Coordinates of C-alpha atoms in Angstrom, one line a residue:
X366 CA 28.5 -3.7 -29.2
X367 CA 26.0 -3.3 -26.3
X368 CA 23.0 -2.2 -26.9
X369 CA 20.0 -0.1 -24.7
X370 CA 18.8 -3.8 -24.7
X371 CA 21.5 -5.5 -23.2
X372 CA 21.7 -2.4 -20.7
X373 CA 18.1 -2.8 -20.0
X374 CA 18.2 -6.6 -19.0
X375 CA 21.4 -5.9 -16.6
X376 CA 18.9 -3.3 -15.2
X377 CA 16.1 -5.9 -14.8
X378 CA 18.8 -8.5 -13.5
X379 CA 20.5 -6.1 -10.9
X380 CA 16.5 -5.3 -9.7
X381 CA 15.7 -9.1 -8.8
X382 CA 13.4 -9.6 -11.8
X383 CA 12.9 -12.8 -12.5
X384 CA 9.5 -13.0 -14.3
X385 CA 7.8 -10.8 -17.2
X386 CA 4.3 -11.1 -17.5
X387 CA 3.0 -10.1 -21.2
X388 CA 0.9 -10.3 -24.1
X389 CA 3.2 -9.9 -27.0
X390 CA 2.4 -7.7 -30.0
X391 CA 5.0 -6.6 -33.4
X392 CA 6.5 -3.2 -31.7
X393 CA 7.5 -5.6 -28.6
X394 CA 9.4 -7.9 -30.8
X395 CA 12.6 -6.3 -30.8
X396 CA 12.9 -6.9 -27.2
X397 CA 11.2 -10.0 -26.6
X398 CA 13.4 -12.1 -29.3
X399 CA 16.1 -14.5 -27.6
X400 CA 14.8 -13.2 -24.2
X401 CA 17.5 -14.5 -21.9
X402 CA 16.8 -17.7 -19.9
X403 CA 16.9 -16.0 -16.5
X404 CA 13.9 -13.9 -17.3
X405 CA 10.6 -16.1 -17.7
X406 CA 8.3 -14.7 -19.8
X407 CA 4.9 -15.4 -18.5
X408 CA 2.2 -15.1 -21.4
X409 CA -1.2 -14.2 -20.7
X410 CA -3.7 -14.7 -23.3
X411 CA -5.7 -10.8 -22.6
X412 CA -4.2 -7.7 -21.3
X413 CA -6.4 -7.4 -18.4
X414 CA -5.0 -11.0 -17.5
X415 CA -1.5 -9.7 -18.0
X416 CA -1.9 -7.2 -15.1
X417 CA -3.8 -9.0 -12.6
X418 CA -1.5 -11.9 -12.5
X419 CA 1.5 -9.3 -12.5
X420 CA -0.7 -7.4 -9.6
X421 CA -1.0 -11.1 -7.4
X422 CA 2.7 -11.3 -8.0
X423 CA 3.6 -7.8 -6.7
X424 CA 1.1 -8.3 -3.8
X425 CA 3.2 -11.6 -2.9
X426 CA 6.2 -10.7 -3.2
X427 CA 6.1 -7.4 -2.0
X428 CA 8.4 -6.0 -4.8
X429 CA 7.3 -4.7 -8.5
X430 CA 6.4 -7.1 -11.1
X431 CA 7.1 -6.1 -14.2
X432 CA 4.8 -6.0 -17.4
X433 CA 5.2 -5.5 -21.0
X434 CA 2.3 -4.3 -23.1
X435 CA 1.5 -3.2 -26.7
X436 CA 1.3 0.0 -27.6
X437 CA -2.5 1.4 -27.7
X438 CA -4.1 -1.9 -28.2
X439 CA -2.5 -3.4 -25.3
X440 CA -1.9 -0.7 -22.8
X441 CA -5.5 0.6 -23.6
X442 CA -6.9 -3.1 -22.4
X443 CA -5.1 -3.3 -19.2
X444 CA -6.2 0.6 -18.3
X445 CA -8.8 -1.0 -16.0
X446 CA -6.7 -3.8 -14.3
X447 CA -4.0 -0.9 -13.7
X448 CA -6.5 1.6 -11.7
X449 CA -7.2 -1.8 -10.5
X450 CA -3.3 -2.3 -9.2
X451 CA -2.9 1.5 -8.4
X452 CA -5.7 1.3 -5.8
X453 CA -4.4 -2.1 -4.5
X454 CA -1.3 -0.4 -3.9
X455 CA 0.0 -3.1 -6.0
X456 CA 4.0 -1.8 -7.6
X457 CA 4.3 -2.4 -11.5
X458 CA 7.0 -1.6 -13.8
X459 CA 4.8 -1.5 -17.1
X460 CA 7.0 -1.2 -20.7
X461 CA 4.6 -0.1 -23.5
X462 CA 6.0 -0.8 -27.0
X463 CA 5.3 2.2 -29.5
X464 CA 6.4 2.8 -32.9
X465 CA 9.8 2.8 -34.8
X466 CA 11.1 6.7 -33.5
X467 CA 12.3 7.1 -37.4
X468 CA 9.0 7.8 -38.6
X469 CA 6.8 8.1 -35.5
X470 CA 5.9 11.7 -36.7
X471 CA 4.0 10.5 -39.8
X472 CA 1.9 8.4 -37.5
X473 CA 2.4 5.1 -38.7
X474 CA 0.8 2.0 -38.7
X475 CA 0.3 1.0 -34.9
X476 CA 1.7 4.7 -34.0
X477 CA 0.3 4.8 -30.1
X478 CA -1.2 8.4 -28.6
X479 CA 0.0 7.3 -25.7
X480 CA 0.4 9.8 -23.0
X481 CA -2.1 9.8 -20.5
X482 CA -4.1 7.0 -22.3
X483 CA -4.5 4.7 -18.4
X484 CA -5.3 8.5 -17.2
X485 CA -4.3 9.2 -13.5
X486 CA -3.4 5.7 -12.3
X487 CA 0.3 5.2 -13.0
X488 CA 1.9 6.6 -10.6
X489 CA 4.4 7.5 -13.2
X490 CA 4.8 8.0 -16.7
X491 CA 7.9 8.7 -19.2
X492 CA 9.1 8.6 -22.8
X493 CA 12.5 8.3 -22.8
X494 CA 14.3 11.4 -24.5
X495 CA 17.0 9.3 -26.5
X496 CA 17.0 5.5 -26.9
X497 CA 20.4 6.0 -24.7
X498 CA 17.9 6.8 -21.7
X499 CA 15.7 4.1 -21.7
X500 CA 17.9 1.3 -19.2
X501 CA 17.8 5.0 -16.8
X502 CA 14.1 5.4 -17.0
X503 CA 13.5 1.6 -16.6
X504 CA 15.8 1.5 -13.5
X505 CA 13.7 5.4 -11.9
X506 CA 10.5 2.9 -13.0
X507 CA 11.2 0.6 -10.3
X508 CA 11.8 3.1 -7.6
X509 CA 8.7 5.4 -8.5
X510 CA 6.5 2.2 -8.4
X511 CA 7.9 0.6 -5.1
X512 CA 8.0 4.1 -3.5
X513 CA 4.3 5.1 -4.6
X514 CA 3.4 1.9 -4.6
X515 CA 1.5 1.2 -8.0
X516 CA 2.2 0.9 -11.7
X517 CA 4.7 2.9 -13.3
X518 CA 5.2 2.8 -17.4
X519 CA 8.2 3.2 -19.3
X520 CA 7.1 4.2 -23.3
X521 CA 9.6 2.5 -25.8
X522 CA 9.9 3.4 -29.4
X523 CA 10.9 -0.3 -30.4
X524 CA 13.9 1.1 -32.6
X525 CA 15.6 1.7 -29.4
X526 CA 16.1 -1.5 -28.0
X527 CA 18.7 -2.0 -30.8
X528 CA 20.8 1.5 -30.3
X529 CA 23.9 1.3 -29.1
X530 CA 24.2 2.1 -25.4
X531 CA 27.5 4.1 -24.1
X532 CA 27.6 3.5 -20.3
X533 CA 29.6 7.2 -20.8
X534 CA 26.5 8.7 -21.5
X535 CA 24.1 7.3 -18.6
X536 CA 23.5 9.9 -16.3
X537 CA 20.1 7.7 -14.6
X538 CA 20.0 7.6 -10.5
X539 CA 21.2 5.4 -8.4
X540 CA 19.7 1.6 -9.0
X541 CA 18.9 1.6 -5.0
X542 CA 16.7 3.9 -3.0
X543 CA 16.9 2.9 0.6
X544 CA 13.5 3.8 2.5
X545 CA 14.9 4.8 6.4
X546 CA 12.2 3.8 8.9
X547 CA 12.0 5.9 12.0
X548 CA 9.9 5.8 14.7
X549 CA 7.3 8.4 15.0
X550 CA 7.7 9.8 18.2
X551 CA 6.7 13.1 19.5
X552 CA 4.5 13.5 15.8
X553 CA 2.3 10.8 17.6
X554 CA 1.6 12.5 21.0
X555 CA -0.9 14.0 20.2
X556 CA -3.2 10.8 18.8
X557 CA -2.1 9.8 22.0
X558 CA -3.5 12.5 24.4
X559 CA -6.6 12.1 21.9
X560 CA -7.0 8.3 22.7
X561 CA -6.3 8.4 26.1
X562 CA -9.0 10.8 26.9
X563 CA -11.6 8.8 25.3
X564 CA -13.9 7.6 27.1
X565 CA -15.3 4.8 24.0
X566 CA -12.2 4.9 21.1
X567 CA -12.7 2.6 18.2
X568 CA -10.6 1.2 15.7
X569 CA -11.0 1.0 12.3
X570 CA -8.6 -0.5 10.3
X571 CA -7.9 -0.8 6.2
X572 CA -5.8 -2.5 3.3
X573 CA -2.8 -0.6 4.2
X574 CA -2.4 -2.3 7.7
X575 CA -2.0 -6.2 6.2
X576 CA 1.2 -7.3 7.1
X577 CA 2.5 -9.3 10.1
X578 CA 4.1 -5.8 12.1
X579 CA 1.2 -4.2 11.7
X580 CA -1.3 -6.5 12.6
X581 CA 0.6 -7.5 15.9
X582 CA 0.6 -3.7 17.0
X583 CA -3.1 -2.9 16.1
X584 CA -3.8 -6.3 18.2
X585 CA -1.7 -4.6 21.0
X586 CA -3.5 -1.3 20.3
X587 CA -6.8 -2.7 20.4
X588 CA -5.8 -4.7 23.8
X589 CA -4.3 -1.9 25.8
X590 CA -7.6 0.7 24.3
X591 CA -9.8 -2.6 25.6
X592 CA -11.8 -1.1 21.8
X593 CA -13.5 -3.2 19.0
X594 CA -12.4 -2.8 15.6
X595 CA -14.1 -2.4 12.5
X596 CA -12.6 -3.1 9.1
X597 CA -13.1 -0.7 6.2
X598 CA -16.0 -0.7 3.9
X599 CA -14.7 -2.9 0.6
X600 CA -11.6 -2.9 2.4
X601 CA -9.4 -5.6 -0.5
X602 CA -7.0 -6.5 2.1
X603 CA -7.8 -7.4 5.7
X604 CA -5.7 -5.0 8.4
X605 CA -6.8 -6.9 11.6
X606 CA -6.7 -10.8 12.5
X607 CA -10.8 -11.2 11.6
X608 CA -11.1 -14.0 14.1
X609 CA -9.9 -12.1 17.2
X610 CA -12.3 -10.7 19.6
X611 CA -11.8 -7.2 19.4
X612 CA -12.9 -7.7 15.9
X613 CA -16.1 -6.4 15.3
X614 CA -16.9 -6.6 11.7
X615 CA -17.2 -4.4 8.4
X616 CA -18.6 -1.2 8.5
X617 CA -21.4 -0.4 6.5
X618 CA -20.7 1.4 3.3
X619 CA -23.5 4.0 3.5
X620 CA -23.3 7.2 6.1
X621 CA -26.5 6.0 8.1
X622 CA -25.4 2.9 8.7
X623 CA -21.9 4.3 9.8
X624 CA -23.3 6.5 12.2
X625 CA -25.3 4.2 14.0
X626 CA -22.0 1.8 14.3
X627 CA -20.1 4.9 15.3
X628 CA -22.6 6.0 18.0
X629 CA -21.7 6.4 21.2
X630 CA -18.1 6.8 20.5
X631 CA -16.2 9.6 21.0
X632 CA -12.5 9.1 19.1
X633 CA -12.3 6.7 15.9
X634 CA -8.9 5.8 15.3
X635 CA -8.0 4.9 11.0
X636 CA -5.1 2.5 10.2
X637 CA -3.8 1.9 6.9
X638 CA -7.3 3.4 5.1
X639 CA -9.3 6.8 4.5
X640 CA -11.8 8.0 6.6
X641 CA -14.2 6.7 5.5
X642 CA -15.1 4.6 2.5
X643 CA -18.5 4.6 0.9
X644 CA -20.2 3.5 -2.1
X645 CA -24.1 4.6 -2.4
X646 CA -24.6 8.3 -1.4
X647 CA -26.9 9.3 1.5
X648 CA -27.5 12.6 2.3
X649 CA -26.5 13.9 5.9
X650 CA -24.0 13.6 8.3
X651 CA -21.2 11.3 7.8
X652 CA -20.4 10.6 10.9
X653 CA -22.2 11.3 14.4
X654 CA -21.9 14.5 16.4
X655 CA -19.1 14.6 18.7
X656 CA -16.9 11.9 17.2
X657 CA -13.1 13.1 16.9
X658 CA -11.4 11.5 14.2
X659 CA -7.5 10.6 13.8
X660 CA -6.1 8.9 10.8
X661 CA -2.7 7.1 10.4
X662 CA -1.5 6.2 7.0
X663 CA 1.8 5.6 5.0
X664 CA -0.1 7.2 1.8
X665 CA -0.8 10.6 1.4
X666 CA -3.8 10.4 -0.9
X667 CA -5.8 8.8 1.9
X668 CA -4.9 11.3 4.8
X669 CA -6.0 14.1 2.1
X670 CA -9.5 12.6 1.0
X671 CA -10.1 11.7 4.4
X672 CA -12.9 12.8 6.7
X673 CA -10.1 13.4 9.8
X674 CA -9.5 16.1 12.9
X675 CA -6.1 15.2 12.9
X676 CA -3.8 13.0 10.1
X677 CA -0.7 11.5 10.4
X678 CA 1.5 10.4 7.8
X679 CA 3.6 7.0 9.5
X680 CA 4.1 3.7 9.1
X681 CA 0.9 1.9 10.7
X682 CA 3.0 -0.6 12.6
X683 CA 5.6 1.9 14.5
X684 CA 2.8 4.5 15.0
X685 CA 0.5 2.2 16.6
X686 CA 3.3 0.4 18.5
X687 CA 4.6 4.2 19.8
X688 CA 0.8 5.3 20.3
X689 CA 0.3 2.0 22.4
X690 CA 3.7 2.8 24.7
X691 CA 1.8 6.2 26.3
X692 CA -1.6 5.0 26.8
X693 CA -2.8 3.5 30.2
X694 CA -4.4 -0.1 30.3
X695 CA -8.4 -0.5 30.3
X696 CA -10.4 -3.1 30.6
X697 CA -10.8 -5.5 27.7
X698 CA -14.5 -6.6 26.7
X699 CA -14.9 -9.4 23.5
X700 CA -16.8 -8.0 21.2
X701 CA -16.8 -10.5 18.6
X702 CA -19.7 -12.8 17.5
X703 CA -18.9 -16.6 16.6
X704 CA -20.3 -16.4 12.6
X705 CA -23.6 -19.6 13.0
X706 CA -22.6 -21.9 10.4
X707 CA -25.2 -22.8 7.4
X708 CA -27.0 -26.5 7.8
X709 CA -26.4 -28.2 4.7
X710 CA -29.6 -28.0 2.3
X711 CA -32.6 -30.8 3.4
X712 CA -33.0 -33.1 0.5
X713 CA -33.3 -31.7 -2.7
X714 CA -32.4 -28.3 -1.5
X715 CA -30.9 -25.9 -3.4
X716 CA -27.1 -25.2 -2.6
X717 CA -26.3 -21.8 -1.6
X718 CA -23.1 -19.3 -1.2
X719 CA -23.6 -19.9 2.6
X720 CA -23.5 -23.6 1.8
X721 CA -20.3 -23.4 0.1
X722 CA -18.5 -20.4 2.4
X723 CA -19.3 -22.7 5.7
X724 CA -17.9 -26.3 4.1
X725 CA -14.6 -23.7 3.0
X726 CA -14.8 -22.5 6.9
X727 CA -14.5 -26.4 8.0
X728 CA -11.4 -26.9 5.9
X729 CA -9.7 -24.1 5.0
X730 CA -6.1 -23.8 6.2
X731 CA -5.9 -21.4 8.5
X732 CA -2.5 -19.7 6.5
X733 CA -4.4 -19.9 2.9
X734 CA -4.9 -17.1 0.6
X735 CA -8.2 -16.5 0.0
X736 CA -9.0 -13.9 -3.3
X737 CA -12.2 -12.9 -3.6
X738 CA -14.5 -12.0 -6.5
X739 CA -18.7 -12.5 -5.8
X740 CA -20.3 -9.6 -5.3
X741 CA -23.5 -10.9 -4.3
X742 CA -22.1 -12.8 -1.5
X743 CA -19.8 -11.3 -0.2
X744 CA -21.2 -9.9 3.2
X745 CA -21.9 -13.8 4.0
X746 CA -18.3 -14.7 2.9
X747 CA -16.6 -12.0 5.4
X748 CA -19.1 -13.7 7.9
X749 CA -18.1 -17.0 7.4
X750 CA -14.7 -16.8 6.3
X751 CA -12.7 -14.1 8.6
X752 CA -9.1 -13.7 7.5
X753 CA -6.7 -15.1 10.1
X754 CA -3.5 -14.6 9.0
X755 CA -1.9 -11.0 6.8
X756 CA -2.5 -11.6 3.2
X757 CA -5.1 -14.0 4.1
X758 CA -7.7 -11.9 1.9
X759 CA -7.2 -10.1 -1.4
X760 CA -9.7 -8.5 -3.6
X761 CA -10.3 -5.7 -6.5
X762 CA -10.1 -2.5 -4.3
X763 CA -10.8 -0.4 -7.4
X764 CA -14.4 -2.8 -7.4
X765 CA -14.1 -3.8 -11.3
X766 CA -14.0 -7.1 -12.1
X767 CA -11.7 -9.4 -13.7
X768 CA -9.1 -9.1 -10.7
X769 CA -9.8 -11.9 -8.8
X770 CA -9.3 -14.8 -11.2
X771 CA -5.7 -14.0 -12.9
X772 CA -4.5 -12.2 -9.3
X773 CA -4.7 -15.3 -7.6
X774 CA -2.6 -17.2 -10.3
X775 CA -0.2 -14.6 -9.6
X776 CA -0.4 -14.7 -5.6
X777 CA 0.4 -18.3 -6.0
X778 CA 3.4 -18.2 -8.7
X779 CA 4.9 -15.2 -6.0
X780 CA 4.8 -17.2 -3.2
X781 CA 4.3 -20.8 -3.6
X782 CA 4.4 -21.5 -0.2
X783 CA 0.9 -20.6 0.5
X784 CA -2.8 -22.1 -0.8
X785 CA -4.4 -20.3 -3.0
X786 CA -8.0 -20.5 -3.1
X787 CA -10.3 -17.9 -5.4
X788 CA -14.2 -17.0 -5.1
X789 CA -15.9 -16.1 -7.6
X790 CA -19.2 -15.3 -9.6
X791 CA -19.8 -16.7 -13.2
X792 CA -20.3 -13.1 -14.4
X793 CA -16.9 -12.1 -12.5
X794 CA -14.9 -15.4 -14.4
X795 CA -16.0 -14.2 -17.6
X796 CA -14.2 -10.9 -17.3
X797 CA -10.6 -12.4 -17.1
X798 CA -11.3 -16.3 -17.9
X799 CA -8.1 -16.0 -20.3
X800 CA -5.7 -16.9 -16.8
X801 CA -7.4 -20.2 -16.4
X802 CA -4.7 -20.9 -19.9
X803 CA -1.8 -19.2 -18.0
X804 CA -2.4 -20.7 -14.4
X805 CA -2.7 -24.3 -16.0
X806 CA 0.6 -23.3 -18.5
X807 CA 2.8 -22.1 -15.6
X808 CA 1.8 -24.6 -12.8
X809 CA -0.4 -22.3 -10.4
X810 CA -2.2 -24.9 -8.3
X811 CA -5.2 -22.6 -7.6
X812 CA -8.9 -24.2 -6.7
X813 CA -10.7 -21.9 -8.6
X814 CA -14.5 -22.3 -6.7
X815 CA -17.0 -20.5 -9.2
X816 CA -20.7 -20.0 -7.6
X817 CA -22.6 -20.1 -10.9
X818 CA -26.0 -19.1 -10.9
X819 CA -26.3 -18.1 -14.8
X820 CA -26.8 -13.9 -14.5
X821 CA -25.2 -11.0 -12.5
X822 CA -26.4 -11.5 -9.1
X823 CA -25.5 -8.3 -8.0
X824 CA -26.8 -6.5 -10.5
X825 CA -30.0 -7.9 -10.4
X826 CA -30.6 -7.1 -6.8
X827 CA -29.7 -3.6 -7.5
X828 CA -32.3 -3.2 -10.2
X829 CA -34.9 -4.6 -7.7
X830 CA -33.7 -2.1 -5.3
X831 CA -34.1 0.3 -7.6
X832 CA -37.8 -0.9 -8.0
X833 CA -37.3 -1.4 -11.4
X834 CA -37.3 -4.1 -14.1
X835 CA -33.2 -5.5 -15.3
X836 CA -32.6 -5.2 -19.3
X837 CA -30.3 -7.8 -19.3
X838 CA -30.7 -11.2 -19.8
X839 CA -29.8 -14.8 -17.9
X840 CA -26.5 -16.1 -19.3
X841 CA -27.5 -19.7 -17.8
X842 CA -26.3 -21.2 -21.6
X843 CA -22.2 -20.6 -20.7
X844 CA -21.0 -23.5 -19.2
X845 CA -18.2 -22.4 -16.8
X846 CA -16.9 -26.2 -16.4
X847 CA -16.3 -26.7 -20.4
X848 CA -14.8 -23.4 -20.7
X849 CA -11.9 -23.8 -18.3
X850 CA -11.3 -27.4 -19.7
X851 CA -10.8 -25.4 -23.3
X852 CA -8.4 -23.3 -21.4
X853 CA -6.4 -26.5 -20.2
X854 CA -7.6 -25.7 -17.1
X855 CA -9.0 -29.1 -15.2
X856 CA -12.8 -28.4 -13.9
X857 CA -15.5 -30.4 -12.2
X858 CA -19.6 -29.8 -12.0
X859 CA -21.0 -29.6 -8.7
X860 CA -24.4 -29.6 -8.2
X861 CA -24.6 -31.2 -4.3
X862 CA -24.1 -31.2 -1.2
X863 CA -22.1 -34.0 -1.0
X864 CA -20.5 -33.3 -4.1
X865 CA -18.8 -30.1 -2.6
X866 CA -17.6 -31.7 0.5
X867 CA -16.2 -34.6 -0.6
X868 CA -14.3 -33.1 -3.4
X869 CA -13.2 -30.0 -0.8
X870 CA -11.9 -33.2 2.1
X871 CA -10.2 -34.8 -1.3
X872 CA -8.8 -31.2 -2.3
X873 CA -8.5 -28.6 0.2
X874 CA -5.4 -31.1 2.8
X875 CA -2.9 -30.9 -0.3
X876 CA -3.9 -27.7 -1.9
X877 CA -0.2 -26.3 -0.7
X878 CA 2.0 -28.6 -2.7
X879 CA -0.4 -28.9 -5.7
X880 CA 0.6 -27.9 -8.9
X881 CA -2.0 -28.0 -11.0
X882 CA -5.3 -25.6 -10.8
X883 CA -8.5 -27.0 -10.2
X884 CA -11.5 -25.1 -11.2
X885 CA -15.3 -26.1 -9.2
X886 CA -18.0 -25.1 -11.3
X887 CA -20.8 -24.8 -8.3
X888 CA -24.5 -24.2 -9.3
X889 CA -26.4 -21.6 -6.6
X890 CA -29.4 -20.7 -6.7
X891 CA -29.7 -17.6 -7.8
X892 CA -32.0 -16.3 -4.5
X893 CA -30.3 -17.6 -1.4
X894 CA -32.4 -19.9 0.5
X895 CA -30.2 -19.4 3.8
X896 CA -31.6 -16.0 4.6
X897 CA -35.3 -17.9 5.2
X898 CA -36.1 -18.9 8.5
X899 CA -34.3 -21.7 9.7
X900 CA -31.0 -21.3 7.2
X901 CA -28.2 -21.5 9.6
X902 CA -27.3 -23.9 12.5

């Protein structure tokens, strides 16, 4: 007899899924026993661990990972890692266990309320009608989170998975939804009168343009407009090569600061983003007087919450590519800035983020993967570290933490074929240190560089900004080092200079074919000495 089970796992199969990343709890059980030996099940020891590997995978591979959580306890823990893939535009198929369906109405033991516990953030949601419906809802899972691009969950009494299934009685869609791409055309002559009137356009350019197409029209766009390019404010994915010189930086995240970047232009062109990220409020303007505004993006929700005259709904690399076709050449003018590296710390100096980000600059291969999680630094590690190739930087979009450590194990299992290197804060680590234990257990050969200083950095500036006194303390008693090796995960102390080259020259050539992750447990200071006179070279 087959069951919804067996049904299920042909659905998985048929879909390409190879891997399921979970945390296993009693209502999963029914499922998870004898797993077949074409499905790896990755374990992760937290939730939140769960997800962000599963979201590193997705963002790899390009195709939905799929997750397995229990009921309240688990899906409730991973509610912050799934806004977290939702706003990375990362797909998940995400199977919540619940109760036996026999008794669920007396609210048994374990009995989730589970509708609408992650809120807004999957882009869709179900409970299965009949145990008969569940392969049919797992199979409309995988289309809903590759078309909408974010996780989808599939609720499932765990009685089900043993119920007969009668392929007689499966009325699911079709287990293929071909996307058609089409070239814009005439929807785009108008951005194109817009642009070639301008006298100054600019380009600014988000998460949504990272991929290889895309990146080679903008560069054409940018070339035939003879404009500089900005990247988005917090942008987690880079959608411009950052060492090219049209490239003019990150915008500032505040609307004074935007203006005066914006000033003196007269059409801003938005690729793969909304118009326009921010993060503190300031009162006035948003943008200055006179500047017309055109947005392109392949997700709705950005065109609407954008600050746009007109808004385009395309693919960024066939609108650019038809936009670039019915413009007339200018002249081009670099507008890019060689980042000034950071001298190495006199004797007895302090080492710095700057320290580290510019031995990382030396050395890094130009194709790695660089996932970043230090929010204290991370101005001076866009500076220093531009992304040079499409998925060559990755961070929390949603701006919680606990992304960067178990997403960049999961980067690395969904393509091998690329170094993986992750930045991050001690405070940040602590959030999701769990995937140390999973990257070690399933062979992810991440270097793991944590910039230890003992407290939240971040936070602390932010509080003296504030002009006002932190409550919380130093954490400068949690040894980072010890804590991975508990986790099986090899570490090593740096505390110099020398120290972080030499193990970088020793690390950084074979980074691609290792195997085994590598965590560098740096000590900062928790100032930055690099921003006194006479920090950089």
């Amino acid at each position: 007899m087959r069951t919804v089970r067996d049904a299920t796992i042909d659905v998985l199969r048929r879909c390409g899924v190879t891997r399921l990343f979970a945390n296993p709890g009693s209502t999963e059980i029914p499922f998870l026993v004898d797993l077949p030996d074409d499905l790896e099940f990755v374990l992760g020891l937290h939730e939140g661990a769960v997800v962000g590997m599963a979201t590193g995978h997705a963002i790899a591979t390009g195709q939905p990972a799929l997750v397995q959580l229990h009921t309240t306890a688990g899906l409730g823990n991973a509610v912050g890692a799934l806004a977290t893939a939702r706003v990375n535009r990362a797909p998940l198929v995400v199977l919540v266990g619940q109760q036996d369906r026999r008794h669920l109405a007396m609210e048994p033991f374990l009995a989730g309320r589970l509708e609408g516990l992650a809120g807004a953030y999957p882009v869709w949601e179900h409970l299965p009608v009949r145990p008969q419906d569940v392969p049919g809802a797992v199979r409309r899972a995988f289309h809903e989170a590759a078309q909408h691009r974010g996780p989808a969950i599939v609720v499932v009494p765990m009685d089900d998975w043993s119920a007969p299934f009668d392929p007689d009685l499966d009325v699911a869609g079709p287990l293929a939804v071909a996307r058609a791409r089409r070239r814009p055309g005439p929807d785009v002559e108008g951005v194109a009168r817009l642009l070639d009137r301008a006298e100054s356009p600019v380009l600014v350019v988000g998460a949504g343009a990272d991929e290889q197409r895309a990146w080679e029209a903008l560069v054409t766009l940018a070339e035939r407009l003879g404009a500089p390019v900005w990247q988005e404010a917090f942008g987690a994915r880079a959608g411009f090569p950052q060492d090219h010189p049209q490239f003019a930086g990150h915008l500032p995240a505040g609307r004074s600061g935007l203006r005066a970047v914006l000033a003196g232009h007269d059409v801003a062109l938005v690729v793969g983003t909304g118009a326009f990220r921010q993060y503190v409020y300031e009162p006035g303007p948003l943008v200055p007087d006179g500047l017309a505004v055109a947005v392109i993006s392949d997700d709705p929700d950005e065109l609407h919450h954008s600050h746009a005259d007109v808004a385009l709904l395309a693919d960024a690399a066939s609108a650019c590519a038809a936009i670039t076709e019915r413009l007339r050449p200018r002249p081009v003018t670099a507008v890019r800035r060689p980042s000034r590296a950071v001298a190495p710390p006199g004797a007895g100096g302090r080492l710095a983020a700057a320290h580290v980000f510019t031995a990382l600059a030396e050395r890094l291969p130009r194709d790695a993967v660089l996932v970043e999680e230090t929010p204290s630094s991370r101005p001076e590690l866009h500076r220093l570290l531009p992304a040079r190739s499409p998925r060559g930087f990755v961070s929390a979009a949603m701006g919680g933490l606990g992304f960067a450590l178990p997403a960049a194990a999961g980067l690395r299992m969904g393509d091998p074929s690329r170094p993986v290197v992750a930045v991050l804060g001690d405070g940040s680590s602590l959030y999701a240190v769990q995937g140390l234990w999973s990257a070690a257990r399933y062979s992810c050969g991440v270097l793991f560089i944590v910039l230890t200083n003992g407290r939240y950095a971040i936070m602390d500036q932010l509080a003296g900004d504030a002009g006002g006194k932190p409550p919380w303390p130093a954490f400068t008693d949690v040894d980072i080092a010890e804590l991975a090796r508990s986790l099986n995960c090899p570490a090593r102390r740096i505390t110099t200079h020398a120290e972080l080259v030499s193990t970088l020259d020793e690390v950084l050539p074979a980074l691609a074919t290792r195997t085994e992750p590598l965590l560098l447990d740096v000590a900062v200071a928790a100032d930055d000495p690099t921003t006194q006179p006479g920090g950089t070279a």
